[in-house]
Short mmCIF file of C-alpha atoms in Angstrom, two decimals:
data_model
loop_
_atom_site.label_atom_id
_atom_site.label_comp_id
_atom_site.label_asym_id
_atom_site.label_seq_id
_atom_site.Cartn_x
_atom_site.Cartn_y
_atom_site.Cartn_z
CA UNK A 11 63.47 79.98 39.47
CA UNK A 12 60.98 76.92 38.46
CA UNK A 13 58.72 76.57 41.81
CA UNK A 14 58.87 72.49 42.70
CA UNK A 15 56.79 70.18 40.63
CA UNK A 16 57.07 73.05 37.99
CA UNK A 17 58.89 71.98 35.94
CA UNK A 18 58.29 68.21 35.48
CA UNK A 19 54.39 69.34 35.03
CA UNK A 20 55.79 71.76 32.13
CA UNK A 21 57.76 69.02 30.53
CA UNK A 22 53.66 66.58 30.85
CA UNK A 23 51.41 69.64 29.29
CA UNK A 24 54.27 69.75 25.90
CA UNK A 25 53.74 65.57 26.67
CA UNK A 26 50.15 66.28 25.29
CA UNK A 27 51.19 68.94 23.35
CA UNK A 28 53.76 66.10 21.43
CA UNK A 29 51.36 63.72 21.03
CA UNK A 30 48.83 66.42 19.01
CA UNK A 31 50.90 67.63 17.11
CA UNK A 32 52.12 63.81 15.81
CA UNK A 33 48.59 63.24 15.09
CA UNK A 34 48.35 66.26 13.41
CA UNK A 35 51.30 65.05 11.71
CA UNK A 36 50.07 61.36 10.63
CA UNK A 37 46.83 62.16 9.58
CA UNK A 38 48.01 64.96 7.42
CA UNK A 39 49.92 61.69 5.54
CA UNK A 40 46.49 60.34 5.74
CA UNK A 41 45.52 62.61 3.71
CA UNK A 42 48.38 62.46 1.51
CA UNK A 43 47.72 58.46 0.54
CA UNK A 44 44.24 58.67 0.16
CA UNK A 45 42.80 62.89 0.08
CA UNK A 46 39.85 61.32 -2.10
CA UNK A 47 38.19 60.32 1.57
CA UNK A 48 39.20 63.29 3.75
CA UNK A 49 37.50 65.41 0.80
CA UNK A 50 35.04 63.34 0.60
CA UNK A 51 35.63 63.37 -3.61
CA UNK A 52 34.57 61.28 -6.32
CA UNK A 53 37.27 58.77 -5.68
CA UNK A 54 37.32 56.73 -2.68
CA UNK A 55 37.22 52.98 -2.08
CA UNK A 56 36.17 51.43 1.15
CA UNK A 57 39.92 49.52 0.86
CA UNK A 58 40.94 47.34 4.18
CA UNK A 59 44.33 50.87 3.73
CA UNK A 60 40.96 53.76 4.50
CA UNK A 61 39.41 51.21 7.31
CA UNK A 62 43.19 51.69 9.03
CA UNK A 63 43.23 55.37 8.44
CA UNK A 64 39.69 55.54 9.90
CA UNK A 65 40.85 56.97 13.63
CA UNK A 66 43.28 59.28 12.29
CA UNK A 67 40.82 61.96 10.15
CA UNK A 68 39.87 64.06 13.39
CA UNK A 69 43.07 66.06 13.08
CA UNK A 70 41.51 69.43 13.23
CA UNK A 71 40.67 68.71 16.70
CA UNK A 72 44.62 67.55 17.81
CA UNK A 73 44.98 71.75 16.19
CA UNK A 74 41.89 72.66 18.52
CA UNK A 75 43.96 71.12 21.91
CA UNK A 76 47.44 72.05 20.51
CA UNK A 77 46.47 75.50 20.06
CA UNK A 78 44.51 75.35 24.07
CA UNK A 79 46.99 73.44 25.36
CA UNK A 80 50.47 76.21 23.45
CA UNK A 81 48.05 79.03 24.43
CA UNK A 82 49.07 77.64 28.32
CA UNK A 83 52.97 77.66 28.30
CA UNK A 84 52.92 81.05 26.42
CA UNK A 85 51.17 82.62 29.13
CA UNK A 86 54.31 80.49 31.44
CA UNK A 87 56.63 81.74 29.25
CA UNK A 88 54.71 85.05 29.05
CA UNK A 89 54.47 86.12 33.14
CA UNK A 90 57.08 85.69 36.02
CA UNK A 91 57.04 82.40 37.11
CA UNK A 92 56.75 84.38 40.98
CA UNK A 93 53.13 84.12 39.91
CA UNK A 94 52.66 87.88 40.51
CA UNK A 95 51.12 88.96 36.73
CA UNK A 96 54.14 90.81 36.01
CA UNK A 97 54.13 90.36 32.35
CA UNK A 98 58.61 89.71 31.37
CA UNK A 99 60.63 91.34 28.64
CA UNK A 100 58.26 91.33 25.60
CA UNK A 101 60.80 92.21 23.79
CA UNK A 102 62.46 88.76 24.09
CA UNK A 103 59.01 87.12 24.21
CA UNK A 104 58.80 88.53 20.90
CA UNK A 105 62.58 87.29 20.35
CA UNK A 106 62.43 84.02 20.79
CA UNK A 107 58.93 83.58 19.13
CA UNK A 108 60.69 84.19 16.13
CA UNK A 109 63.44 82.25 16.45
CA UNK A 110 61.88 79.37 17.25
CA UNK A 111 58.88 79.74 14.61
CA UNK A 112 60.15 81.50 11.42
CA UNK A 113 63.31 79.45 10.60
CA UNK A 114 61.95 75.87 10.08
CA UNK A 115 58.71 77.97 8.36
CA UNK A 116 60.94 79.17 6.21
CA UNK A 117 63.26 76.45 5.22
CA UNK A 118 59.93 74.62 5.05
CA UNK A 119 58.39 77.32 2.83
CA UNK A 120 61.45 77.24 0.49
CA UNK A 121 60.91 72.74 0.19
CA UNK A 122 57.06 73.33 -0.36
CA UNK A 123 58.21 75.89 -3.35
CA UNK A 124 60.79 73.28 -5.21
CA UNK A 125 58.49 70.77 -4.44
CA UNK A 126 55.19 72.42 -5.79
CA UNK A 127 57.06 73.23 -8.48
CA UNK A 128 57.99 70.78 -10.32
CA UNK A 129 54.40 68.46 -9.99
CA UNK A 130 54.04 67.59 -14.04
CA UNK A 131 51.85 70.41 -15.42
CA UNK A 132 48.80 67.24 -16.44
CA UNK A 133 48.77 66.64 -12.06
CA UNK A 134 47.39 70.22 -11.81
CA UNK A 135 43.81 68.72 -11.60
CA UNK A 136 44.39 66.28 -9.26
CA UNK A 137 44.22 66.14 -5.57
CA UNK A 138 45.91 67.41 -2.96
CA UNK A 139 47.92 69.08 -6.13
CA UNK A 140 45.30 70.51 -7.35
CA UNK A 141 44.54 72.53 -3.77
CA UNK A 142 47.94 73.87 -3.62
CA UNK A 143 48.33 75.47 -7.30
CA UNK A 144 48.97 77.71 -8.52
CA UNK A 145 51.50 78.91 -6.98
CA UNK A 146 50.93 83.06 -7.64
CA UNK A 147 52.56 86.07 -6.55
CA UNK A 148 50.44 86.71 -4.29
CA UNK A 149 50.10 83.97 -2.48
CA UNK A 150 54.18 83.56 -2.39
CA UNK A 151 53.89 86.88 -0.68
CA UNK A 152 51.17 86.12 1.15
CA UNK A 153 53.21 82.85 3.09
CA UNK A 154 56.27 85.34 3.24
CA UNK A 155 53.83 87.59 5.39
CA UNK A 156 52.27 85.26 6.88
CA UNK A 157 49.07 86.80 6.70
CA UNK A 158 48.21 83.80 4.25
CA UNK A 159 45.48 82.30 6.08
CA UNK A 160 43.82 86.08 5.50
CA UNK A 161 42.57 84.54 2.52
CA UNK A 162 40.43 81.70 1.16
CA UNK A 163 42.54 82.03 -1.67
CA UNK A 164 45.76 81.99 -0.58
CA UNK A 165 45.31 79.68 2.40
CA UNK A 166 46.10 75.67 0.79
CA UNK A 167 48.43 77.15 -1.89
CA UNK A 168 52.04 75.83 -2.12
CA UNK A 169 51.08 73.41 1.01
CA UNK A 170 48.18 73.51 3.09
CA UNK A 171 49.21 72.98 6.33
CA UNK A 172 50.71 75.93 6.94
CA UNK A 173 47.63 78.79 6.78
CA UNK A 174 48.21 76.90 10.63
CA UNK A 175 51.77 78.49 11.56
CA UNK A 176 50.07 81.53 10.42
CA UNK A 177 47.61 82.04 12.87
CA UNK A 178 50.28 81.21 15.23
CA UNK A 179 52.86 83.54 14.29
CA UNK A 180 50.08 85.75 14.41
CA UNK A 181 48.48 85.44 17.32
CA UNK A 182 51.99 85.20 19.31
CA UNK A 183 51.90 89.40 18.66
CA UNK A 184 48.12 89.41 20.10
CA UNK A 185 48.49 87.05 23.66
CA UNK A 186 50.53 89.83 25.20
CA UNK A 187 48.08 92.27 24.83
CA UNK A 188 45.59 89.95 25.52
CA UNK A 189 47.32 88.87 28.23
CA UNK A 190 48.10 91.85 29.55
CA UNK A 191 44.94 93.15 29.44
CA UNK A 192 43.24 90.00 31.23
CA UNK A 193 46.23 91.30 34.28
CA UNK A 194 45.50 94.99 34.21
CA UNK A 195 40.55 94.44 33.73
CA UNK A 196 38.76 92.07 35.23
CA UNK A 197 39.19 89.08 32.52
CA UNK A 198 35.80 87.91 32.65
CA UNK A 199 35.43 91.34 30.27
CA UNK A 200 38.46 90.88 27.76
CA UNK A 201 37.84 87.09 27.18
CA UNK A 202 33.89 88.53 26.10
CA UNK A 203 35.54 91.15 23.37
CA UNK A 204 38.41 88.89 22.06
CA UNK A 205 35.09 86.14 21.48
CA UNK A 206 33.42 88.90 19.93
CA UNK A 207 36.14 90.55 18.22
CA UNK A 208 36.77 86.67 16.72
#
């Protein structure tokens, strides 16, 4: 079981992750309201709405914070609670991650495909639709296998925000290997090797 005080601490950390996720959602909402601002494209006008949205243009920092906090939470769920450095059952770890991420991801992808295919042809060159289109077999397959972040030709198609889910899913598979290596060898060398690989 959890040690005394661990559950409130974990709830606080999950709360930080929730705030970061909410901030990113607000930033994406602002992007849809005024895509010209975020892409620094011609057409942006200084308006009251633009000034009110200005505090929400830093979603990339919130994504970084979310990923760091997620790494801590992954570590917590991967290792035995006693702190003895033993990795828990990897199969169960992967099953939990897949159950958590795949159903909402594929539902979002399906809804996004439905919406994007309804966009009239005359809007295909207008932001944000110009970023999401065209939908090709190649970028659809890349999205289905969650590797669309590996190419700029696929990354922002269909739904531009799903790139972060593919990175998160890939990290689910790499993280246990890196963590196990950090337990077996010195953490410094594992971190250095990971940084060089990235």
